[in-house]
Tab-separated table of C-alpha atoms and ligand atoms in Angstrom:
chain	number	residue	atom	x	y	z
A	1	MET	CA	-32.207	-16.823	43.944
A	2	ALA	CA	-35.598	-17.121	45.445
A	3	ALA	CA	-38.442	-17.048	42.788
A	4	PRO	CA	-39.967	-13.754	42.524
A	5	ASP	CA	-43.760	-13.315	43.577
A	6	PHE	CA	-45.674	-12.172	40.476
A	7	PRO	CA	-48.993	-10.132	40.219
A	8	GLU	CA	-52.101	-11.851	39.520
A	9	ASP	CA	-53.551	-9.114	37.520
A	10	PRO	CA	-52.421	-9.580	33.780
A	11	ALA	CA	-51.803	-5.981	33.130
A	12	GLN	CA	-49.630	-5.524	36.217
A	13	PHE	CA	-48.039	-8.879	35.563
A	14	ARG	CA	-47.017	-7.683	31.920
A	15	ALA	CA	-45.611	-4.241	33.425
A	16	CYS	CA	-43.712	-6.072	36.026
A	17	VAL	CA	-42.059	-8.802	33.746
A	18	ARG	CA	-41.383	-6.285	31.170
A	19	GLU	CA	-39.470	-3.966	33.310
A	20	GLN	CA	-37.612	-6.916	34.941
A	21	LEU	CA	-36.594	-8.586	31.423
A	22	ARG	CA	-35.733	-5.272	29.890
A	23	ARG	CA	-33.532	-4.315	32.943
A	24	GLU	CA	-31.875	-7.857	33.089
A	25	TYR	CA	-31.253	-8.057	29.277
A	26	ALA	CA	-29.814	-4.525	29.011
A	27	GLU	CA	-27.400	-5.431	32.032
A	28	PHE	CA	-26.543	-8.719	30.242
A	29	VAL	CA	-25.766	-7.123	26.984
A	30	ALA	CA	-23.703	-4.427	28.352
A	31	GLY	CA	-21.545	-7.202	29.983
A	32	ARG	CA	-20.991	-9.258	26.789
A	33	PRO	CA	-18.285	-8.415	23.978
A	34	ALA	CA	-19.567	-6.021	21.612
A	35	ALA	CA	-18.660	-8.121	18.397
A	36	GLU	CA	-20.237	-11.216	19.933
A	37	ASP	CA	-22.619	-13.270	17.618
A	38	PRO	CA	-26.008	-12.610	18.848
A	39	HIS	CA	-27.129	-16.006	17.669
A	40	GLY	CA	-24.166	-17.949	19.232
A	41	LEU	CA	-24.922	-20.846	21.541
A	42	ALA	CA	-22.482	-19.408	24.413
A	43	LEU	CA	-24.466	-16.104	24.302
A	44	ARG	CA	-27.834	-18.035	24.418
A	45	ARG	CA	-26.770	-20.406	27.093
A	46	ALA	CA	-25.548	-17.475	29.176
A	47	TRP	CA	-28.756	-15.700	28.992
A	48	GLU	CA	-30.723	-18.673	29.673
A	49	ASP	CA	-28.476	-19.197	32.921
A	50	ARG	CA	-29.243	-15.808	33.909
A	51	LEU	CA	-33.009	-16.066	33.471
A	52	CYS	CA	-32.846	-19.166	35.593
A	53	ALA	CA	-30.650	-17.544	38.284
A	54	ALA	CA	-33.143	-14.578	38.454
A	55	GLY	CA	-35.996	-17.099	39.122
A	56	LEU	CA	-37.494	-16.465	35.833
A	57	ALA	CA	-38.014	-20.172	34.960
A	58	GLY	CA	-40.462	-23.003	35.784
A	59	LEU	CA	-43.377	-20.417	35.052
A	60	GLY	CA	-46.104	-23.233	34.948
A	61	TRP	CA	-44.587	-25.618	37.216
A	62	PRO	CA	-46.024	-26.510	40.590
A	63	ARG	CA	-44.578	-24.550	43.460
A	64	ARG	CA	-43.302	-27.582	45.157
A	65	TYR	CA	-40.780	-28.100	42.421
A	66	GLY	CA	-39.618	-24.511	42.522
A	67	GLY	CA	-42.158	-23.378	39.880
A	68	HIS	CA	-44.518	-20.326	39.915
A	69	GLU	CA	-47.771	-22.025	39.053
A	70	LEU	CA	-48.556	-19.243	36.591
A	71	ASP	CA	-51.665	-19.505	34.523
A	72	LEU	CA	-51.459	-20.039	30.560
A	73	ALA	CA	-52.294	-16.407	30.054
A	74	ARG	CA	-49.593	-15.060	32.095
A	75	GLN	CA	-46.987	-17.487	30.745
A	76	ALA	CA	-47.874	-16.226	27.131
A	77	ILE	CA	-47.458	-12.682	28.445
A	78	PHE	CA	-44.055	-13.718	29.729
A	79	HIS	CA	-42.952	-15.229	26.471
A	80	GLU	CA	-44.090	-12.303	24.383
A	81	GLU	CA	-42.250	-9.755	26.591
A	82	HIS	CA	-39.286	-11.944	26.454
A	83	ALA	CA	-39.249	-11.880	22.599
A	84	GLU	CA	-40.198	-7.951	22.468
A	85	CYS	CA	-37.121	-7.207	24.601
A	86	GLY	CA	-35.023	-8.706	21.873
A	87	ALA	CA	-33.546	-11.587	23.888
A	88	PRO	CA	-32.785	-14.753	22.061
A	89	LEU	CA	-34.199	-18.101	22.809
A	90	GLY	CA	-32.090	-20.421	24.954
A	91	VAL	CA	-30.447	-23.721	24.336
A	92	ASN	CA	-32.395	-25.754	26.805
A	93	LEU	CA	-35.851	-25.085	25.262
A	94	ILE	CA	-36.343	-28.627	25.046
A	95	GLY	CA	-35.657	-29.170	28.635
A	96	HIS	CA	-37.796	-26.389	29.849
A	97	GLY	CA	-40.700	-26.595	27.300
A	98	ILE	CA	-41.056	-30.405	26.623
A	99	LEU	CA	-39.146	-32.647	29.056
A	100	ALA	CA	-40.067	-30.795	32.380
A	101	PRO	CA	-43.762	-30.770	31.932
A	102	THR	CA	-43.654	-34.534	30.541
A	103	LEU	CA	-41.888	-35.521	33.953
A	104	ILE	CA	-44.224	-33.429	36.020
A	105	HIS	CA	-47.234	-35.289	34.435
A	106	TYR	CA	-45.796	-38.720	33.821
A	107	GLY	CA	-42.556	-39.191	35.814
A	108	THR	CA	-42.201	-40.900	39.112
A	109	GLU	CA	-41.491	-38.581	42.280
A	110	ALA	CA	-37.901	-39.859	42.138
A	111	GLN	CA	-37.483	-38.889	38.637
A	112	LYS	CA	-38.774	-35.373	39.402
A	113	GLN	CA	-36.653	-35.033	42.295
A	114	ARG	CA	-33.452	-36.024	40.334
A	115	PHE	CA	-34.039	-34.139	36.999
A	116	LEU	CA	-36.319	-30.955	37.803
A	117	PRO	CA	-33.734	-29.039	39.799
A	118	GLY	CA	-31.175	-29.480	36.924
A	119	ILE	CA	-33.558	-27.911	34.455
A	120	LEU	CA	-34.691	-25.168	36.746
A	121	SER	CA	-31.228	-23.995	37.304
A	122	ASN	CA	-30.132	-24.759	33.654
A	123	ARG	CA	-27.248	-26.984	35.024
A	124	GLU	CA	-28.361	-29.833	32.830
A	125	ILE	CA	-29.313	-29.310	29.070
A	126	TRP	CA	-31.603	-31.627	27.344
A	127	CYS	CA	-32.281	-32.772	23.713
A	128	GLN	CA	-34.883	-34.912	22.192
A	129	GLY	CA	-33.846	-38.109	20.473
A	130	TYR	CA	-36.865	-39.155	18.292
A	131	SER	CA	-35.938	-38.826	14.532
A	132	GLU	CA	-33.955	-41.232	12.790
A	133	PRO	CA	-32.609	-41.575	9.137
A	134	GLN	CA	-35.612	-43.885	8.334
A	135	ALA	CA	-38.187	-42.509	10.984
A	136	GLY	CA	-38.809	-38.762	10.541
A	137	SER	CA	-42.442	-38.181	9.424
A	138	ASP	CA	-43.163	-41.960	9.996
A	139	LEU	CA	-41.841	-41.812	13.566
A	140	ALA	CA	-43.357	-45.173	14.433
A	141	ALA	CA	-40.537	-46.729	12.213
A	142	VAL	CA	-38.122	-45.958	14.965
A	143	ARG	CA	-35.439	-48.709	14.983
A	144	THR	CA	-33.167	-47.668	17.836
A	145	ARG	CA	-33.098	-50.732	20.199
A	146	ALA	CA	-33.092	-50.682	23.851
A	147	ARG	CA	-32.228	-54.291	25.128
A	148	ARG	CA	-33.082	-55.271	28.595
A	149	ASP	CA	-29.832	-55.952	30.478
A	150	GLY	CA	-29.843	-56.705	34.226
A	151	GLN	CA	-31.208	-53.799	36.048
A	152	GLY	CA	-31.522	-51.509	33.039
A	153	TYR	CA	-31.239	-51.427	29.193
A	154	VAL	CA	-28.524	-51.217	26.504
A	155	LEU	CA	-29.141	-49.046	23.671
A	156	ASN	CA	-28.058	-49.140	20.097
A	157	GLY	CA	-29.173	-46.811	17.310
A	158	HIS	CA	-28.762	-43.791	15.207
A	159	LYS	CA	-30.518	-40.544	15.716
A	160	ILE	CA	-30.576	-37.582	13.606
A	161	TRP	CA	-31.655	-33.857	13.473
A	162	THR	CA	-31.215	-33.874	17.226
A	163	SER	CA	-31.170	-30.180	18.121
A	164	PHE	CA	-28.424	-29.138	20.664
A	165	ALA	CA	-27.276	-32.650	21.112
A	166	ASP	CA	-23.716	-31.541	21.392
A	167	GLN	CA	-24.588	-29.226	24.138
A	168	ALA	CA	-26.867	-31.738	25.958
A	169	ASP	CA	-26.236	-33.589	29.200
A	170	TRP	CA	-29.300	-35.809	28.828
A	171	CYS	CA	-31.515	-36.973	25.765
A	172	PHE	CA	-34.923	-38.166	26.097
A	173	VAL	CA	-35.272	-41.143	23.591
A	174	LEU	CA	-37.874	-43.167	21.709
A	175	ALA	CA	-36.541	-46.677	21.567
A	176	ARG	CA	-37.682	-50.035	20.768
A	177	THR	CA	-38.057	-52.272	23.687
A	178	ASP	CA	-40.122	-55.051	22.016
A	179	PRO	CA	-39.320	-55.549	18.469
A	180	ALA	CA	-41.851	-58.339	18.360
A	181	GLN	CA	-44.590	-55.726	18.636
A	182	GLN	CA	-45.945	-53.723	15.722
A	183	ARG	CA	-44.764	-50.154	15.159
A	184	HIS	CA	-45.879	-47.822	17.814
A	185	ARG	CA	-46.680	-50.534	20.256
A	186	GLY	CA	-43.075	-51.591	21.082
A	187	LEU	CA	-41.580	-48.282	21.996
A	188	SER	CA	-40.376	-46.763	25.282
A	189	PHE	CA	-39.404	-43.265	26.569
A	190	LEU	CA	-36.089	-43.345	28.076
A	191	LEU	CA	-33.863	-40.765	29.866
A	192	VAL	CA	-30.337	-41.278	28.473
A	193	ASN	CA	-27.181	-39.662	29.862
A	194	MET	CA	-25.252	-38.156	27.106
A	195	ARG	CA	-21.881	-37.901	29.034
A	196	GLN	CA	-20.991	-41.554	28.869
A	197	PRO	CA	-19.124	-43.991	26.699
A	198	GLY	CA	-21.201	-45.377	23.889
A	199	VAL	CA	-22.716	-42.019	22.976
A	200	ARG	CA	-21.243	-40.352	19.856
A	201	VAL	CA	-22.371	-36.805	18.728
A	202	GLN	CA	-21.773	-35.476	15.127
A	203	PRO	CA	-22.991	-31.932	14.610
A	204	ILE	CA	-24.431	-30.998	11.189
A	205	ARG	CA	-23.435	-27.809	9.785
A	206	GLN	CA	-26.484	-25.811	8.318
A	207	ILE	CA	-26.864	-23.458	5.625
A	208	THR	CA	-26.726	-20.436	8.027
A	209	GLY	CA	-23.222	-21.752	9.155
A	210	ASP	CA	-24.444	-22.959	12.607
A	211	ALA	CA	-24.347	-26.367	13.768
A	212	GLU	CA	-27.619	-26.524	15.877
A	213	PHE	CA	-28.413	-30.077	15.133
A	214	CYS	CA	-26.516	-33.287	15.332
A	215	GLU	CA	-26.541	-36.975	14.368
A	216	VAL	CA	-26.177	-39.184	17.641
A	217	PHE	CA	-24.994	-42.827	17.666
A	218	PHE	CA	-25.757	-44.966	20.614
A	219	GLU	CA	-23.346	-47.860	20.725
A	220	ASP	CA	-23.930	-50.096	23.820
A	221	ALA	CA	-24.946	-47.024	25.796
A	222	ARG	CA	-26.287	-47.907	29.222
A	223	VAL	CA	-29.732	-46.702	30.352
A	224	GLU	CA	-30.730	-47.197	34.096
A	225	ALA	CA	-34.042	-49.094	34.823
A	226	GLU	CA	-35.018	-45.860	36.685
A	227	ALA	CA	-34.884	-43.847	33.527
A	228	LEU	CA	-37.948	-45.350	31.854
A	229	VAL	CA	-40.669	-42.823	31.828
A	230	GLY	CA	-44.063	-44.542	32.175
A	231	GLU	CA	-44.472	-48.106	31.376
A	232	GLU	CA	-42.256	-50.324	29.123
A	233	ASN	CA	-43.642	-50.370	25.559
A	234	GLN	CA	-46.045	-47.527	26.287
A	235	GLY	CA	-43.444	-44.645	25.216
A	236	TRP	CA	-45.527	-43.569	22.227
A	237	LYS	CA	-48.336	-42.087	23.981
A	238	ILE	CA	-45.854	-40.283	26.234
A	239	ALA	CA	-43.768	-38.748	23.262
A	240	MET	CA	-47.192	-37.764	21.450
A	241	SER	CA	-48.391	-35.915	24.521
A	242	ALA	CA	-44.858	-34.345	25.188
A	243	ALA	CA	-45.302	-32.543	21.893
A	244	SER	CA	-48.568	-30.922	22.993
A	245	PHE	CA	-47.140	-29.361	26.351
A	246	GLU	CA	-45.878	-26.224	24.540
A	247	ARG	CA	-49.284	-25.781	22.842
A	248	GLY	CA	-50.286	-22.166	23.140
A	249	THR	CA	-46.879	-20.729	23.765
A	250	TYR	CA	-44.706	-22.048	21.187
A	251	PHE	CA	-45.547	-19.632	18.387
A	252	ILE	CA	-45.456	-16.561	20.488
A	253	PRO	CA	-41.813	-15.636	20.211
A	254	ARG	CA	-41.981	-16.650	16.549
A	255	LEU	CA	-44.782	-14.298	15.961
A	256	VAL	CA	-43.222	-11.360	17.624
A	257	LYS	CA	-40.200	-12.090	15.311
A	258	PHE	CA	-42.745	-12.055	12.374
A	259	ARG	CA	-43.896	-8.606	13.375
A	260	ARG	CA	-40.486	-7.117	13.797
A	261	GLU	CA	-39.406	-8.498	10.368
A	262	LEU	CA	-42.658	-7.181	8.845
A	263	MET	CA	-41.766	-3.699	9.960
A	264	TRP	CA	-38.250	-3.873	8.691
A	265	VAL	CA	-39.534	-5.089	5.383
A	266	ARG	CA	-41.873	-1.861	5.516
A	267	GLU	CA	-38.746	0.199	5.775
A	268	LEU	CA	-37.147	-1.368	2.840
A	269	LEU	CA	-40.201	-0.818	0.729
A	270	ARG	CA	-40.177	2.782	1.773
A	271	GLU	CA	-36.615	2.992	0.742
A	272	ARG	CA	-37.197	1.371	-2.554
A	273	ALA	CA	-40.549	3.317	-3.328
A	274	GLY	CA	-38.916	6.351	-5.039
A	275	GLY	CA	-37.079	4.426	-7.859
A	276	LEU	CA	-40.233	2.613	-8.798
A	277	ALA	CA	-42.991	2.912	-11.303
A	278	ALA	CA	-46.408	3.365	-9.677
A	279	ALA	CA	-47.698	0.009	-10.783
A	280	ASP	CA	-44.779	-1.769	-9.475
A	281	GLY	CA	-44.992	0.178	-6.189
A	282	ALA	CA	-48.514	-0.629	-5.698
A	283	GLU	CA	-47.981	-4.459	-6.434
A	284	LEU	CA	-45.201	-4.454	-3.710
A	285	GLU	CA	-47.640	-2.471	-1.327
A	286	ARG	CA	-50.270	-5.302	-1.826
A	287	ARG	CA	-47.692	-8.117	-1.238
A	288	TRP	CA	-46.700	-6.278	1.984
A	289	ALA	CA	-50.374	-5.916	3.064
A	290	ARG	CA	-50.909	-9.537	2.407
A	291	LEU	CA	-48.211	-10.259	4.814
A	292	ALA	CA	-49.549	-7.869	7.291
A	293	VAL	CA	-52.737	-9.796	7.160
A	294	ASP	CA	-50.863	-13.074	7.765
A	295	SER	CA	-49.369	-11.512	10.824
A	296	HIS	CA	-52.575	-10.375	12.285
A	297	VAL	CA	-54.425	-13.846	11.496
A	298	LEU	CA	-51.611	-15.772	13.040
A	299	ASP	CA	-51.800	-13.749	16.113
A	300	LEU	CA	-55.520	-14.464	16.411
A	301	LYS	CA	-54.945	-18.241	15.736
A	302	SER	CA	-52.354	-18.222	18.563
A	303	ARG	CA	-54.753	-16.545	20.913
A	304	ARG	CA	-57.615	-19.037	19.997
A	305	ALA	CA	-55.041	-21.882	20.667
A	306	LEU	CA	-54.076	-20.324	24.054
A	307	ALA	CA	-57.698	-20.078	24.985
A	308	ALA	CA	-58.468	-23.552	24.128
A	309	ALA	CA	-55.586	-24.894	26.039
A	310	ALA	CA	-56.465	-22.955	29.065
A	311	THR	CA	-59.659	-24.609	29.116
A	312	GLY	CA	-58.114	-28.074	28.940
A	313	GLU	CA	-59.482	-28.895	25.546
A	314	PRO	CA	-57.425	-31.402	23.910
A	315	PRO	CA	-54.962	-30.316	20.859
A	316	GLY	CA	-56.956	-30.501	17.624
A	317	PRO	CA	-55.883	-30.092	14.050
A	318	GLN	CA	-55.818	-26.327	14.233
A	319	ALA	CA	-52.319	-26.657	15.296
A	320	SER	CA	-51.579	-28.018	12.005
A	321	SER	CA	-53.331	-25.110	10.191
A	322	THR	CA	-51.263	-22.575	12.231
A	323	LYS	CA	-47.944	-24.498	11.615
A	324	ILE	CA	-48.378	-24.438	7.897
A	325	HIS	CA	-49.557	-20.786	8.028
A	326	TRP	CA	-46.791	-19.364	10.058
A	327	SER	CA	-43.959	-21.327	8.363
A	328	GLU	CA	-45.080	-20.643	4.752
A	329	ALA	CA	-46.109	-16.848	5.350
A	330	HIS	CA	-42.672	-16.501	7.126
A	331	GLN	CA	-40.827	-18.033	4.189
A	332	SER	CA	-42.829	-15.518	1.801
A	333	LEU	CA	-41.901	-12.497	4.089
A	334	LEU	CA	-38.316	-13.605	3.978
A	335	ASP	CA	-38.369	-14.138	0.350
A	336	PHE	CA	-39.727	-10.545	0.109
A	337	ALA	CA	-37.079	-9.164	2.312
A	338	VAL	CA	-34.288	-10.698	0.193
A	339	GLU	CA	-35.675	-9.192	-3.102
A	340	LEU	CA	-35.784	-5.703	-1.440
A	341	LEU	CA	-32.387	-5.871	-0.054
A	342	GLY	CA	-30.897	-6.566	-3.264
A	343	ASP	CA	-26.980	-6.288	-3.183
A	344	ARG	CA	-27.045	-5.818	0.605
A	345	VAL	CA	-27.859	-9.587	0.844
A	346	CYS	CA	-24.204	-10.291	-0.122
A	347	THR	CA	-22.589	-7.078	1.328
A	348	GLY	CA	-24.477	-6.704	4.672
A	349	ASP	CA	-22.405	-8.074	7.405
A	350	ALA	CA	-23.469	-8.103	11.084
A	351	GLN	CA	-21.295	-5.235	11.981
A	352	ARG	CA	-21.885	-2.738	9.284
A	353	ASP	CA	-25.434	-3.644	8.106
A	354	PRO	CA	-27.078	-5.737	11.153
A	355	GLN	CA	-30.539	-5.512	9.809
A	356	ALA	CA	-29.564	-7.004	6.409
A	357	ALA	CA	-27.545	-9.694	8.128
A	358	GLU	CA	-30.398	-10.543	10.390
A	359	LEU	CA	-32.934	-10.723	7.486
A	360	VAL	CA	-30.646	-13.087	5.511
A	361	ARG	CA	-29.821	-15.323	8.413
A	362	ALA	CA	-33.769	-15.500	9.076
A	363	TYR	CA	-34.255	-16.144	5.403
A	364	LEU	CA	-31.784	-19.071	5.366
A	365	SER	CA	-33.010	-20.561	8.668
A	366	SER	CA	-36.597	-20.418	7.485
A	367	ARG	CA	-35.810	-22.938	4.905
A	368	ALA	CA	-36.305	-25.534	7.774
A	369	GLU	CA	-39.554	-24.077	9.410
A	370	THR	CA	-41.706	-26.125	6.811
A	371	ILE	CA	-39.885	-29.294	7.932
A	372	LEU	CA	-39.434	-29.223	11.646
A	373	ALA	CA	-42.138	-30.201	14.132
A	374	GLY	CA	-43.880	-31.992	11.277
A	375	THR	CA	-43.577	-31.117	7.569
A	376	SER	CA	-45.996	-28.981	5.600
A	377	GLU	CA	-47.089	-32.290	3.801
A	378	ILE	CA	-47.801	-34.098	7.085
A	379	GLN	CA	-49.789	-31.116	8.485
A	380	ARG	CA	-51.819	-31.016	5.246
A	381	ASN	CA	-52.555	-34.750	5.607
A	382	ILE	CA	-53.706	-34.274	9.237
A	383	ILE	CA	-55.958	-31.337	8.094
A	384	ALA	CA	-57.316	-33.641	4.887
A	385	GLU	CA	-58.050	-36.646	7.263
A	386	ARG	CA	-59.349	-34.965	10.514
A	387	VAL	CA	-60.859	-31.755	9.324
A	388	LEU	CA	-62.074	-32.544	5.741
A	389	GLY	CA	-62.837	-36.332	6.578
A	390	LEU	CA	-60.834	-37.422	3.356
A	391	PRO	CA	-59.903	-41.072	3.173
A	392	LYS	CA	-56.286	-41.874	4.602
A	393	GLY	CA	-53.336	-41.977	2.183
A	394	VAL	CA	-51.377	-45.145	1.608
A	395	GLN	CA	-48.538	-45.251	4.005
A	396	PRO	CA	-44.972	-44.704	2.206
B	1	FAD	C1	-34.359	-27.449	12.455
B	1	FAD	C2	-34.839	-28.727	12.834
B	1	FAD	C3	-34.610	-29.367	14.082
B	1	FAD	C4	-35.113	-30.718	14.369
B	1	FAD	N1	-34.860	-30.956	15.550
B	1	FAD	C5	-35.252	-32.149	16.051
B	1	FAD	C6	-34.956	-32.818	17.241
B	1	FAD	O1	-34.530	-32.042	18.201
B	1	FAD	N2	-35.267	-34.043	17.738
B	1	FAD	C7	-35.695	-34.909	16.898
B	1	FAD	O2	-36.065	-36.080	16.876
B	1	FAD	N3	-35.947	-34.319	15.357
B	1	FAD	C8	-35.715	-33.136	15.095
B	1	FAD	N4	-35.855	-32.674	13.854
B	1	FAD	C9	-36.532	-33.771	12.730
B	1	FAD	C10	-37.850	-33.480	12.112
B	1	FAD	O3	-38.758	-33.776	13.107
B	1	FAD	C11	-37.850	-34.192	11.133
B	1	FAD	O4	-37.138	-33.494	10.040
B	1	FAD	C12	-39.350	-34.196	10.425
B	1	FAD	O5	-40.282	-35.007	11.238
B	1	FAD	C13	-39.337	-34.757	8.934
B	1	FAD	O6	-38.825	-36.053	8.832
B	1	FAD	P1	-37.629	-36.372	7.858
B	1	FAD	O7	-36.598	-35.141	7.764
B	1	FAD	O8	-37.106	-37.671	8.166
B	1	FAD	O9	-38.130	-36.358	6.434
B	1	FAD	P2	-39.063	-37.377	5.732
B	1	FAD	O10	-40.075	-37.895	6.818
B	1	FAD	O11	-38.215	-38.535	5.191
B	1	FAD	O12	-39.925	-36.751	4.529
B	1	FAD	C14	-39.195	-36.548	3.355
B	1	FAD	C15	-40.359	-35.715	2.582
B	1	FAD	O13	-41.373	-36.600	2.255
B	1	FAD	C16	-42.672	-36.018	2.734
B	1	FAD	N5	-43.596	-37.080	3.283
B	1	FAD	C17	-43.362	-38.021	4.125
B	1	FAD	N6	-44.350	-38.753	4.425
B	1	FAD	C18	-45.314	-38.298	3.708
B	1	FAD	C19	-46.590	-38.600	3.597
B	1	FAD	N7	-47.185	-39.661	4.307
B	1	FAD	N8	-47.352	-37.926	2.786
B	1	FAD	C20	-46.753	-36.928	2.088
B	1	FAD	N9	-45.605	-36.686	2.091
B	1	FAD	C21	-44.762	-37.172	2.811
B	1	FAD	C22	-42.334	-35.077	3.612
B	1	FAD	O14	-43.318	-34.148	3.871
B	1	FAD	C23	-40.861	-34.465	3.221
B	1	FAD	O15	-41.233	-33.579	2.174
B	1	FAD	C24	-35.530	-31.522	13.521
B	1	FAD	C25	-35.710	-30.879	12.049
B	1	FAD	C26	-35.423	-29.653	11.682
B	1	FAD	C27	-35.345	-29.303	10.205
């Protein structure tokens, strides 16, 4: 389907995408089985496929690659309206949000021609192969080895926590191409076909019951020479800058969700209020008010990041402050929700008590939020060193 033309004016743009997203999502839900798990990967993939088929992808990409060249302000509005209509995040988030902008920035024309259409149509799903059992926070310790072999590379190693690896057709991998060079110097950024002999994927079951991330074993997997992005041994710079492409929009759906959950907790509080002593009620009210302030401040921080990104300012340590604030406030909010739910934590299933089921699920999955994309300790180190100017800690 041809990409729709969007209004330039932000208010008109919002009205336009709101109408389109709500209509598309209502039709989509009406066509799905009533008892389907709203978090299931099949549903998330089908919705993402539908968005792509409707031309609602490639928002910031250049037009020559099928994108809309939307400015960041309108991209942010789109993400906000998408979350507001209740639609789930897709399964190719890493393809759309990280790999595509990386290729547009660093890829060869041949790489763009080969890979961008598969992302735009959602035909090819991507995952990110950085972390390893001994290289998480200390990513420069990556051991996965890509050895030159004729025209390409042979890949051996073990990645872990690779989100969507069991769904993925391709993985961008940080691998060591020169073991003689120290740490981040000998690493390259490679595009690896997941559908080949020599790639083994082992899903990891999480506390929510889902298996969204996996272990990935590369055992003599082949990587073509054309699949090297940028220069050999210069992959660190690309991997670091890939992480910054989502800057400005990453938190938007998460903050919409925070606001929605905050209102649910408000309702729970109202239900509980009658049975409480005045002092206890006031303390719970104060606790809720603090979370409402968090929600508002996070919203302001997200707008500030967006404004800075729109002027081309390089990402700074403010992102670490927002990451800590969001992940820790979100955990506090869900701790509170679970306390107020009481017995409904055990009895609320998705059919009979969907709100309780949703909050319990969010509570369980929020445990990962202080770990993914850089743990709270690592974010505090960044703030300590780059904002407060404290001396660097000793590397573990
Ligand atoms: C839901 C989820 C999805 C993920 N998806 C992906 C993905 O798609 N691709 C991918 O490559 N990775 C992914 N990750 C991995 C993620 O990036 C790592 O979990 C994270 O970087 C932490 O690394 P680690 O788990 O190895 O912990 P470690 O680095 O081993 O840390 C263990 C503990 O030690 C602390 N610590 C470590 N170093 C220091 C230090 N210098 N100072 C103070 N404390 C320290 C940490 O804060 C942590 O508490 C995902 C993780 C999660 C939870």
